[in-house]
Tab-separated table of C-alpha atoms and ligand atoms in Angstrom:
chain	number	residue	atom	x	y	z
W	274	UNK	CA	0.000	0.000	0.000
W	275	UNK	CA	1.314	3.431	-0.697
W	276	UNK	CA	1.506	5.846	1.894
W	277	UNK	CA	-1.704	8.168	1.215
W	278	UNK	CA	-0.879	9.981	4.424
W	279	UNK	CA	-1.262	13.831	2.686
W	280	UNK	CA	1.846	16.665	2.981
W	281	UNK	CA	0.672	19.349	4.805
W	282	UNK	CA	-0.126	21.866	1.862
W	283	UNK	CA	-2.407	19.405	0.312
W	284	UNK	CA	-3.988	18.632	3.977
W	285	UNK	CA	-4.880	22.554	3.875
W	286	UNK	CA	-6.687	22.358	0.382
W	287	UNK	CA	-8.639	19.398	1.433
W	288	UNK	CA	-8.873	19.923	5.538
W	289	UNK	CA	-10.900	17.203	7.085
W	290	UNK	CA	-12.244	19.827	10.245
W	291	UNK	CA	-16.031	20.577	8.900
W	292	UNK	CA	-18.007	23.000	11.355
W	293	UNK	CA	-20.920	22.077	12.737
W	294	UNK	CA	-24.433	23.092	11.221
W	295	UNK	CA	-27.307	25.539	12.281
W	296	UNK	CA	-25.242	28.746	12.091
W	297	UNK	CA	-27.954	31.190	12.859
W	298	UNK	CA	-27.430	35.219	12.735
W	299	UNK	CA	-28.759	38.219	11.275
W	300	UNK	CA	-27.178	38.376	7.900
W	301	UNK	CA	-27.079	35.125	5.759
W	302	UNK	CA	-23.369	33.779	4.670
W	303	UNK	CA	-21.200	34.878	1.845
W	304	UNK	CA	-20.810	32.149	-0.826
W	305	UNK	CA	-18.296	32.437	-3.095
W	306	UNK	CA	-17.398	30.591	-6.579
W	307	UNK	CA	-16.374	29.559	-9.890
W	308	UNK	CA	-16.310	25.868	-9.586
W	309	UNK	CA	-18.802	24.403	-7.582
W	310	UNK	CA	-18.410	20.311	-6.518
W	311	UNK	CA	-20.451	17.710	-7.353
W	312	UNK	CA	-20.609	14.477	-5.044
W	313	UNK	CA	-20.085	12.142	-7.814
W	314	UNK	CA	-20.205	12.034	-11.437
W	315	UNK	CA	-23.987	11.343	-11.742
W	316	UNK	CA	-24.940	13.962	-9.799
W	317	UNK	CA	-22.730	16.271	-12.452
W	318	UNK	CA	-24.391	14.775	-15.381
W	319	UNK	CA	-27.799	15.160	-13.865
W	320	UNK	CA	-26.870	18.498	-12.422
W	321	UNK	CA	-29.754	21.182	-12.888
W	322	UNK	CA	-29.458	24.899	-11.818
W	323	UNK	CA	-32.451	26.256	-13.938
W	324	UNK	CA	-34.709	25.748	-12.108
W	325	UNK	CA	-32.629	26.507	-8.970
W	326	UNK	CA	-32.647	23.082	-7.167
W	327	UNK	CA	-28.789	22.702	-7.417
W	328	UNK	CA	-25.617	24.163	-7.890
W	329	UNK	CA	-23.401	23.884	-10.904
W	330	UNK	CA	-21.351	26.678	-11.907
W	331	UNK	CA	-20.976	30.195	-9.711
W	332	UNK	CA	-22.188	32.046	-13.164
W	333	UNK	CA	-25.315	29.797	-12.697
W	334	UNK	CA	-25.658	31.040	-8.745
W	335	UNK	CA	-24.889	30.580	-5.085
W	336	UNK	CA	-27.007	30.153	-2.245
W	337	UNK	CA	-26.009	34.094	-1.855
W	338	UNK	CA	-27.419	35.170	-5.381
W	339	UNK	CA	-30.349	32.803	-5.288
W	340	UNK	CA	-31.025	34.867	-1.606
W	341	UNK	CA	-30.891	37.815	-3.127
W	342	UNK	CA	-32.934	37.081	-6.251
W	343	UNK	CA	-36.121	35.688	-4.419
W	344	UNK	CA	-36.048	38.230	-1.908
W	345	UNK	CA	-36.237	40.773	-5.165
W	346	UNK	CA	-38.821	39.045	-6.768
W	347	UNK	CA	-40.876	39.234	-3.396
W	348	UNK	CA	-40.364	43.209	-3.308
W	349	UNK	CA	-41.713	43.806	-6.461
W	350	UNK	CA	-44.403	41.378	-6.523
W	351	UNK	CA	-43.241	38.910	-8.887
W	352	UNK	CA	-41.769	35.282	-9.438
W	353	UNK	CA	-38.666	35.325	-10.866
W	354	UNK	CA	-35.129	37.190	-10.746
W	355	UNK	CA	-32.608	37.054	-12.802
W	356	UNK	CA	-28.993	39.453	-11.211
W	357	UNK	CA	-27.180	40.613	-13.390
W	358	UNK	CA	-23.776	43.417	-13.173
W	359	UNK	CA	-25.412	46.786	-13.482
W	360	UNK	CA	-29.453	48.316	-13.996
W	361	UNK	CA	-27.737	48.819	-17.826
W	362	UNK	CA	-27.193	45.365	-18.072
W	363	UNK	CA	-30.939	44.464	-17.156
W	364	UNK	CA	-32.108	46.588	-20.013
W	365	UNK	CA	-29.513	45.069	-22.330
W	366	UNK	CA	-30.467	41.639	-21.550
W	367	UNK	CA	-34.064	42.068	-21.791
W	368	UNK	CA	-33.491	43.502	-25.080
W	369	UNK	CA	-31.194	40.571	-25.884
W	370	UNK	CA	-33.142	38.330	-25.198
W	371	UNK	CA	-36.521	39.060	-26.588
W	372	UNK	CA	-35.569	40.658	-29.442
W	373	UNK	CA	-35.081	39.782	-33.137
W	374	UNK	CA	-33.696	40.898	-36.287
W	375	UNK	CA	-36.705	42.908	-38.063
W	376	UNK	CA	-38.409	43.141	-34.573
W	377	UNK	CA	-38.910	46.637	-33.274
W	378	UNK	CA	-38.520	47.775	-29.614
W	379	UNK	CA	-40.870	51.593	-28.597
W	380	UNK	CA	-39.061	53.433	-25.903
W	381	UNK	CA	-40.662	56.497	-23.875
W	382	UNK	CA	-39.019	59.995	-24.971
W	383	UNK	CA	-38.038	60.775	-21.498
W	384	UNK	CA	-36.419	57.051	-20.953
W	385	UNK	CA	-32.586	56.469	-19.047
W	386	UNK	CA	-30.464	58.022	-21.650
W	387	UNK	CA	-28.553	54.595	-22.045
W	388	UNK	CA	-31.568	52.742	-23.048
W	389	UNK	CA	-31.658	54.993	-25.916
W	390	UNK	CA	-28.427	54.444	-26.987
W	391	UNK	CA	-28.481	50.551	-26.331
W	392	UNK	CA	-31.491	50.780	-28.807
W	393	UNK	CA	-29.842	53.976	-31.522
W	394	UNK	CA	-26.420	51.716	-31.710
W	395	UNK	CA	-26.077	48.312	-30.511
W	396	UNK	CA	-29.546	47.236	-31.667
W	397	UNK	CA	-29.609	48.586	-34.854
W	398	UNK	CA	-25.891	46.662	-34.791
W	399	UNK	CA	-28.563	43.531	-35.102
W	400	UNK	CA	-31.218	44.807	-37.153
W	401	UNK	CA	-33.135	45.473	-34.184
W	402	UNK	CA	-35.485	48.715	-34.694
W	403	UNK	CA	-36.605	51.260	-32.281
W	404	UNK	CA	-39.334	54.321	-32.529
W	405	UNK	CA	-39.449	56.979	-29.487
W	406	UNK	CA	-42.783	57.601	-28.137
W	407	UNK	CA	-43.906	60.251	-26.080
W	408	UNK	CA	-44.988	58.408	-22.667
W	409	UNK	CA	-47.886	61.342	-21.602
W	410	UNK	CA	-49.703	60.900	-25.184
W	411	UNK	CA	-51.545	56.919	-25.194
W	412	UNK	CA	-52.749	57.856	-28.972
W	413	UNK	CA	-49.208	58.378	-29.659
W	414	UNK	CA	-48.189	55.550	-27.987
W	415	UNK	CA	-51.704	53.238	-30.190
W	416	UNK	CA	-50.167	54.893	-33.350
W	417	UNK	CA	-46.433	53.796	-33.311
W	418	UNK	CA	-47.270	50.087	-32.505
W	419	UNK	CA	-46.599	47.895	-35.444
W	420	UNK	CA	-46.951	44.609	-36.323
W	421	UNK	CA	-42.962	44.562	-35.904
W	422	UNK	CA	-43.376	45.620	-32.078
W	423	UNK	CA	-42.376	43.295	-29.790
W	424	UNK	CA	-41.250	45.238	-26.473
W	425	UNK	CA	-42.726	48.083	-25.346
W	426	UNK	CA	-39.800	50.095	-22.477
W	427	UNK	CA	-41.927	51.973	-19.627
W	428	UNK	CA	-40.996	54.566	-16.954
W	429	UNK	CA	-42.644	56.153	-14.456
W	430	UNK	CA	-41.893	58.774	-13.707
W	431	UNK	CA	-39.233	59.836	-16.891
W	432	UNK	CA	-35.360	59.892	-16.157
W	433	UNK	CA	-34.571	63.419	-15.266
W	434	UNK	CA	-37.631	65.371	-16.220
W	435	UNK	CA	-40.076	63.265	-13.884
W	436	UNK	CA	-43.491	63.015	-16.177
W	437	UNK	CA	-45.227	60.442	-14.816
W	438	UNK	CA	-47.256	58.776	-17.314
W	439	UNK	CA	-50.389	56.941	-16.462
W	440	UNK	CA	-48.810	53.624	-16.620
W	441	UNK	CA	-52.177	51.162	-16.310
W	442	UNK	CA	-53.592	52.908	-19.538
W	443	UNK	CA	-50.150	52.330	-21.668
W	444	UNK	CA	-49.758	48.663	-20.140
W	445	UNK	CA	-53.062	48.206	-20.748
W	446	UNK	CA	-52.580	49.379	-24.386
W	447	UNK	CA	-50.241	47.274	-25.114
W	448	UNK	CA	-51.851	44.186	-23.268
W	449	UNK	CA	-54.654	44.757	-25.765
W	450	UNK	CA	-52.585	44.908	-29.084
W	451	UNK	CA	-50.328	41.847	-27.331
W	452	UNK	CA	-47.232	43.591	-27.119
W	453	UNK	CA	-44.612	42.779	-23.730
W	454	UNK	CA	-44.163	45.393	-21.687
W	455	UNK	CA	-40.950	45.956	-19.818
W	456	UNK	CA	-40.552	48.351	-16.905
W	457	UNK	CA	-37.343	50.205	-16.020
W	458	UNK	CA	-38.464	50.339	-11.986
W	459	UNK	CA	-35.628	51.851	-10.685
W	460	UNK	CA	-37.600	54.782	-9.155
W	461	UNK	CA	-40.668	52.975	-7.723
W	462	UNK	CA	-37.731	50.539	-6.050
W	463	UNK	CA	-40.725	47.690	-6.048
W	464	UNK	CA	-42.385	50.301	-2.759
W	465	UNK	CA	-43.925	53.124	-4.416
W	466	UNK	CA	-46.269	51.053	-6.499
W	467	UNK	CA	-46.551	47.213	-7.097
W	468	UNK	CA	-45.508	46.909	-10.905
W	469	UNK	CA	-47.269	43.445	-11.411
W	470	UNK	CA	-50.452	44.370	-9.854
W	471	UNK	CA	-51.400	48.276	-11.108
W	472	UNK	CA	-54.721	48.195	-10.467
W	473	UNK	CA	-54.376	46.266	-7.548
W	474	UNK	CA	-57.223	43.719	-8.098
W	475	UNK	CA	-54.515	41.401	-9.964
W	476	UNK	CA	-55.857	41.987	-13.479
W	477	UNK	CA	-52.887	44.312	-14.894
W	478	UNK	CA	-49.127	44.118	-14.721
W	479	UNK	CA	-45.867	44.834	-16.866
W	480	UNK	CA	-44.592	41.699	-17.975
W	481	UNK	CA	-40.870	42.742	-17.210
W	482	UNK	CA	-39.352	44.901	-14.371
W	483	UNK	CA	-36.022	45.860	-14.338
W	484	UNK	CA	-34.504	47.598	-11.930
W	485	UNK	CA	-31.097	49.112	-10.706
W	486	UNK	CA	-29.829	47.934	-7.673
W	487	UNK	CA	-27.504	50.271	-7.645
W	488	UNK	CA	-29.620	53.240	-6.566
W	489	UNK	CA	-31.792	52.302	-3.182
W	490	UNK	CA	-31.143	48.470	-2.782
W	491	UNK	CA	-27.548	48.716	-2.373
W	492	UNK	CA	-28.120	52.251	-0.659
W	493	UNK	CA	-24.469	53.041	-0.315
W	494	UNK	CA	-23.153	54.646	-3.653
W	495	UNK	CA	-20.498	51.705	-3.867
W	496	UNK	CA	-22.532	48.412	-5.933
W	497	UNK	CA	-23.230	48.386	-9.173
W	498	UNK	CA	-25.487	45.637	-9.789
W	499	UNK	CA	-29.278	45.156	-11.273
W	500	UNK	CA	-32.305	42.904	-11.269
W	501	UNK	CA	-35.070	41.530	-13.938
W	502	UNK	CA	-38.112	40.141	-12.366
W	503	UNK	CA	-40.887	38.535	-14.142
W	504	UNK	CA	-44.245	36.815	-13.259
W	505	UNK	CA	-43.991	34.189	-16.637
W	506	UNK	CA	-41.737	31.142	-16.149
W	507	UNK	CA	-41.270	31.112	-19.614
W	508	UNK	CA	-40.497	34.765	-19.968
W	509	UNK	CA	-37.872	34.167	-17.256
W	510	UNK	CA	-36.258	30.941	-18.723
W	511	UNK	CA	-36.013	32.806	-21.680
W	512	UNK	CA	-34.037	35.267	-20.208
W	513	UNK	CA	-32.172	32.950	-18.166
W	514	UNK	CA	-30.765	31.535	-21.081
W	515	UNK	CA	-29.480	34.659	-22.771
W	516	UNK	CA	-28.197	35.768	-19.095
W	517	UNK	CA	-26.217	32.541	-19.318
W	518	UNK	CA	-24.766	32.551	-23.008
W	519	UNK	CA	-23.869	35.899	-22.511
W	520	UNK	CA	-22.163	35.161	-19.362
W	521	UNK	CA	-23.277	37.585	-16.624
W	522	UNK	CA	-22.549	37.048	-13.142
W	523	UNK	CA	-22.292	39.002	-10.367
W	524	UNK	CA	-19.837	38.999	-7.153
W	525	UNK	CA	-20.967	37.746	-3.976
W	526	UNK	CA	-19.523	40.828	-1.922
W	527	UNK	CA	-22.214	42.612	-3.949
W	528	UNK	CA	-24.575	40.566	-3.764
W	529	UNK	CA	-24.073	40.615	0.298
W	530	UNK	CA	-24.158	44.410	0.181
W	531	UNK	CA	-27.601	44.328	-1.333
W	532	UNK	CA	-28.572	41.766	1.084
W	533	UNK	CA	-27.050	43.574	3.751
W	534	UNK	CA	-29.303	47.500	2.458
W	535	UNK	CA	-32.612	45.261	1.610
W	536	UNK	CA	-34.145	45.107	5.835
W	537	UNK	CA	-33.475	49.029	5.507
W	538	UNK	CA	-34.757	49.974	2.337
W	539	UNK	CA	-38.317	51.130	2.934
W	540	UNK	CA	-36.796	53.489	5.924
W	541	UNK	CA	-34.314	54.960	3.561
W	542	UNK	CA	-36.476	55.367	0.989
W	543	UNK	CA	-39.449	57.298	3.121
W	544	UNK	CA	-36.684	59.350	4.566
W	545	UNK	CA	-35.263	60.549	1.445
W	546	UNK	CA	-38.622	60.991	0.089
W	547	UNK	CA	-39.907	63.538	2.602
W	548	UNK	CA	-36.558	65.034	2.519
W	549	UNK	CA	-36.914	65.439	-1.040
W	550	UNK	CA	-40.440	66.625	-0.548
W	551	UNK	CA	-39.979	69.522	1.996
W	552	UNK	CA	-37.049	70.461	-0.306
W	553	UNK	CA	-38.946	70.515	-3.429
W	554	UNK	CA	-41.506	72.467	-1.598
W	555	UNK	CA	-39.018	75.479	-0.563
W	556	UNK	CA	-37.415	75.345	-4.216
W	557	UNK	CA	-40.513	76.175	-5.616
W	558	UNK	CA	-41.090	79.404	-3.450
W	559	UNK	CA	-37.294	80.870	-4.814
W	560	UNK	CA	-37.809	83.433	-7.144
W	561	UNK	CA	-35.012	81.858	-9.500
W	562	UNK	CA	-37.240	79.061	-10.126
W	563	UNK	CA	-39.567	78.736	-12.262
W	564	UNK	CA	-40.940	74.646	-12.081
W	565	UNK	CA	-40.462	72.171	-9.515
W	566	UNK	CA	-40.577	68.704	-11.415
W	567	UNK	CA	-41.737	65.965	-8.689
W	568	UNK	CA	-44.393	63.745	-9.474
W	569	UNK	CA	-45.401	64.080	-5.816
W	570	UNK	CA	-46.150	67.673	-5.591
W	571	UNK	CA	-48.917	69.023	-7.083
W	572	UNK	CA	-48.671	70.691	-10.448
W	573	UNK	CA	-45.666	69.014	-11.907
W	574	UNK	CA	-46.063	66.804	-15.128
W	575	UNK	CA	-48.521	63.609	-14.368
W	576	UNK	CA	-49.057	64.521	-10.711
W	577	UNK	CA	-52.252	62.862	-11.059
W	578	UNK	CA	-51.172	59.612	-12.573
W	579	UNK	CA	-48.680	59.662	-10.038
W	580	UNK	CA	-51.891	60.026	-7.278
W	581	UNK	CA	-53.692	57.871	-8.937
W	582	UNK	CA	-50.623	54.665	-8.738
W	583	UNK	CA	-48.662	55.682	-5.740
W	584	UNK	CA	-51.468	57.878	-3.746
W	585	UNK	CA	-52.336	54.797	-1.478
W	586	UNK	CA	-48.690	54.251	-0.569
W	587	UNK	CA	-47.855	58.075	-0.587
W	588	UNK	CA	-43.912	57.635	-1.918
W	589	UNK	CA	-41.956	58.845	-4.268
W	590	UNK	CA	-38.268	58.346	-4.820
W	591	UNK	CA	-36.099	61.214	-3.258
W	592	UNK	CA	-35.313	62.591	-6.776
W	593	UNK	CA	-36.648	65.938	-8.129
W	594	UNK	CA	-35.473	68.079	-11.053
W	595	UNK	CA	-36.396	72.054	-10.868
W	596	UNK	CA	-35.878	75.392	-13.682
W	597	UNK	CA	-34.080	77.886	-13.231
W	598	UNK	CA	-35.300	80.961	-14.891
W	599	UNK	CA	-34.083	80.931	-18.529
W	600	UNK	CA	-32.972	84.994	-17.905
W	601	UNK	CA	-30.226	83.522	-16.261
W	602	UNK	CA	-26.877	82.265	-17.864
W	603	UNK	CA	-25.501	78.547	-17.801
W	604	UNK	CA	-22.422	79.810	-16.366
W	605	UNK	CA	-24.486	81.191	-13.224
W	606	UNK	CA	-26.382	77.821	-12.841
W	607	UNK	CA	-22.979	76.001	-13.156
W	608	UNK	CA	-21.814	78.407	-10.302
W	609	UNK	CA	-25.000	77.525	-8.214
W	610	UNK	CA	-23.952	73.769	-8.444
W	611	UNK	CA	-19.534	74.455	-7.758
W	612	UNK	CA	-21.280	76.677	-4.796
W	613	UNK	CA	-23.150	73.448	-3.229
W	614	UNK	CA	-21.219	71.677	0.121
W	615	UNK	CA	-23.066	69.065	1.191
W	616	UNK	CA	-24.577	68.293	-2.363
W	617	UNK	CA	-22.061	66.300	-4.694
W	618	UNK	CA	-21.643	66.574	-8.103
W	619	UNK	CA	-22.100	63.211	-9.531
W	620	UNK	CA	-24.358	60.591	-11.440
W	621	UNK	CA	-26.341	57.632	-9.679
W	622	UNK	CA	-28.605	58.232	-6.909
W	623	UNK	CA	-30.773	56.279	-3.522
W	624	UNK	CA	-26.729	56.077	-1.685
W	625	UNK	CA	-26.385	58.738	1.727
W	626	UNK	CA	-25.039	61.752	-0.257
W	627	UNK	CA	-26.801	64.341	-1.847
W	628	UNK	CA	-26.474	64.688	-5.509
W	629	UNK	CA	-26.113	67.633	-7.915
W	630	UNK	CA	-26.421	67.493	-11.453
W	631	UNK	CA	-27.363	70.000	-14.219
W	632	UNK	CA	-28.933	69.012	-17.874
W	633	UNK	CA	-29.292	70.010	-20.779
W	634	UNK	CA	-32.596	68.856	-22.573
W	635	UNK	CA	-31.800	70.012	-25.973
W	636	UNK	CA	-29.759	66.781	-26.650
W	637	UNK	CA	-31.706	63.942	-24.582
W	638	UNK	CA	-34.899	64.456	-25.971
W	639	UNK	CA	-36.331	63.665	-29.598
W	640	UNK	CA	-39.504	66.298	-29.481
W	641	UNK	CA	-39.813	69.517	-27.946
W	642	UNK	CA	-40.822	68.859	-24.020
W	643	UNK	CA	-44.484	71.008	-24.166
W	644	UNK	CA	-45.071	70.354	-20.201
W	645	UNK	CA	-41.359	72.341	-19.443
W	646	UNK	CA	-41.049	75.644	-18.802
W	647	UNK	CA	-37.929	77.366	-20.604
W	648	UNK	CA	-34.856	77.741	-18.303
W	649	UNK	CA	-32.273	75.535	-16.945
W	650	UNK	CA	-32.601	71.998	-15.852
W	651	UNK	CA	-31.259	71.123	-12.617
W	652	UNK	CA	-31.584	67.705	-10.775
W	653	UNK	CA	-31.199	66.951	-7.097
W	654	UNK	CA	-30.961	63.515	-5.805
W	655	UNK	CA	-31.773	63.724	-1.778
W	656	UNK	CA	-29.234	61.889	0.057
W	657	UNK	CA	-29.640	61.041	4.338
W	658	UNK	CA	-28.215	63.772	5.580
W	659	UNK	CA	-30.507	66.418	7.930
W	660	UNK	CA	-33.058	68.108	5.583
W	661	UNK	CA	-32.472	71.869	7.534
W	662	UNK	CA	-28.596	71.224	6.202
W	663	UNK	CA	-29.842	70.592	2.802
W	664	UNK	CA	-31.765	73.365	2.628
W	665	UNK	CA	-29.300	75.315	4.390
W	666	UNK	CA	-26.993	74.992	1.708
W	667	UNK	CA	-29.476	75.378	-1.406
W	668	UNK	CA	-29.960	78.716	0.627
W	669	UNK	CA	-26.316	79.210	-0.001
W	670	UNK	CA	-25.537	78.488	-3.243
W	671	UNK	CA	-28.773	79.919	-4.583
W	672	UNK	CA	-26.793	83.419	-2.935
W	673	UNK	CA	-23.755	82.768	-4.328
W	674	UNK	CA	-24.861	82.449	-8.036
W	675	UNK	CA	-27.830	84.743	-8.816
I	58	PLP	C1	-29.157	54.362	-12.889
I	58	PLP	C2	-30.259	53.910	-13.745
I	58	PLP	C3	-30.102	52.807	-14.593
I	58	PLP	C4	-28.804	52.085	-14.773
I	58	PLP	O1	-28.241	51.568	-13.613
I	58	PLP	P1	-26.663	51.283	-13.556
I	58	PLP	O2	-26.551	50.269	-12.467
I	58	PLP	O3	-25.988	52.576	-13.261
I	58	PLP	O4	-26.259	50.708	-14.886
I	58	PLP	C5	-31.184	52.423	-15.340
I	58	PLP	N1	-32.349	53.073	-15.279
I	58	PLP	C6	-32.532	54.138	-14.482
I	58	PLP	C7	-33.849	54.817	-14.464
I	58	PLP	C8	-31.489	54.596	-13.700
I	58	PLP	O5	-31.680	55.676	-12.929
């Protein structure tokens, strides 16, 4: 007999010391992986990870993502989640994955300016076609589905000018000419409304959310990572399989951050959205502004769709855009935002630090924006600091540049 008796490097690869079960605490473990064992070689050749009974590659997920993804799919009311590395990715994938050559994809006017160019570049790359809609006009909306439209991209309210559109009409819409519907919920964060269930008797959904993590599950300003959830098995195998050919996986350090946010989110997310509201209320009495552009307040764009969806709940995200008066100069709203302490200058949002960042409309949107007033676009992004600091250094800045 040989002498199997192991050296001591290859006894700390393969250590026999195995601690003892029931670990029980607050957060759930860290699981990391690219290879993943199997007990014997049937178990490998019978291995299945679709339907997430078993574990066969860490691409295909770890007790850590498969955590993370049904505790998703609980928040927003649906089934299934897919994780993949960034809200970007989400839209990529769905777009990926349910979309053909000759197919064409409608995307709201006021949609996340990367959609758009996912849709202007890398989808016409495959033949893919895409009209712009204008999300507050449902005949427009009727009139630019073809027989050639297969996705439908939804978002309430608008990146950066805040229109909410009344979202049960357009799903409903496009429900009725058969048409999927995919959601970009990054505002609504699954807590301002429930995205499979508008109507809240169960009879109208979007087929597709997608959301980014990024902004008030991870909470922090420091994960990038993003979620689809879907009600369909189909719909989700479907995507599963794209997620898989194209390889997207996510790292379980981020995935534990997001775990780690998740018990806190509907705190942080009321916080920032009275913060944001009291704000957005003192904005709008400074004689350099001209509109306040929160869905929550009355008289901005779709105030009352926004009611009529998220008036039970009362939330909003803790994101508002406002004018400036267009007598002033870009250089003087620049100075307003170089004036701001406490408020950041940066992209992103839903992390502890209050965000600054001005826009400028004339190249983001594809039709003249009726419901603005003229000026300059500024957007805030309320962070967790004390609202009397916020506002005490708006106050501030507002003196420093006008
Ligand atoms: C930030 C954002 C995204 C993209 O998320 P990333 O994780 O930064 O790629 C998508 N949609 C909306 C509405 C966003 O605000």
């Amino acid at each position: 007999m040989p002498d199997l008796t192991p050296s001591p490097d290859t006894t700390l690869i393969h250590h026999p010391y195995v601690p003892p079960a029931g670990f029980a605490a607050p957060q759930p473990g860290v699981y990391k992986a690219s290879t993943v064992f199997f007990p014997n070689v049937a178990a490998m050749r019978a291995r299945e990870w679709k339907d997430k009974s078993a574990y066969t590659y860490g691409l295909h997920g770890t007790p850590t993502t498969y955590l993370l993804e049904e505790r998703l799919a609980t928040l927003e009311g649906g089934a299934q989640c897919l994780l993949v590395p960034s809200g970007l990715a989400a839209l990529a994938t769905v777009a990926l994955s349910l979309l053909r050559a000759g197919d064409e994809v409608l995307l709201p006017d006021n949609a996340y300016g990367p959609n758009k160019d996912l849709a202007q570049v890398e989808l016409a790359h495959y033949g893919i076609r895409h009209q712009i809609y204008n999300p507050l006009d449902r005949a427009d909306l009727a009139a630019k589905i073809t027989p050639a439209t297969r996705l439908v991209w939804l978002e309430a309210p608008g990146s950066v000018t805040m229109e909410f559109p009344d979202l049960p009409a357009l799903v409903g819409l496009c429900r009725a000419r058969g048409v999927r519907t995919a959601l970009d919920n990054t505002w609504g964060a699954g807590l301002a409304f429930a995205p499979f269930d508008l109507l809240g008797d169960g009879t109208l959904g979007v087929d597709i959310s997608a959301h980014a993590l990024t902004k008030y599950p991870s909470g922090g300003g420091d994960v990038l990572m993003g979620s689809i959830v879907t009600r369909d098995a189909d719909v989700h195998l479907q995507l599963k399989l794209t997620h898989m050919r194209l390889g997207l996986g996510v790292g379980a350090n981020d995935a534990e951050a997001v775990l780690r946010a998740l018990p806190s989110l509907l705190l942080r997310y009321r916080a920032q959205d009275q913060a944001a509201r009291g704000l957005a209320q003192w904005l709008a009495a400074q004689p350099q502004v001209v509109q306040l552009l929160h869905p929550a307040l009355a008289g901005s764009p779709g105030h009352a769709q926004w009611q009529a969806l998220c008036g039970a709940r009362d939330l909003a995200a803790g994101l508002f855009s406002f004018v400036f008066d267009a007598r002033y100069s870009q250089a003087q709203v620049d100075r307003f935002c170089d004036s701001l302490r406490l408020f950041k200058i940066g992209y992103s949002w839903g992390g502890p630090t209050s965000l600054v960042m001005p826009y400028s409309l004339a190249a983001m949107r594809s039709a003249p924006q009726a419901q603005l007033q003229p000026g300059h676009l500024v957007r805030l992004a309320i962070g967790l600091e004390a609202p009397q600091d916020l506002r005490a250094d708006l106050a501030q800045a507002l003196a420093q540049a006008f």
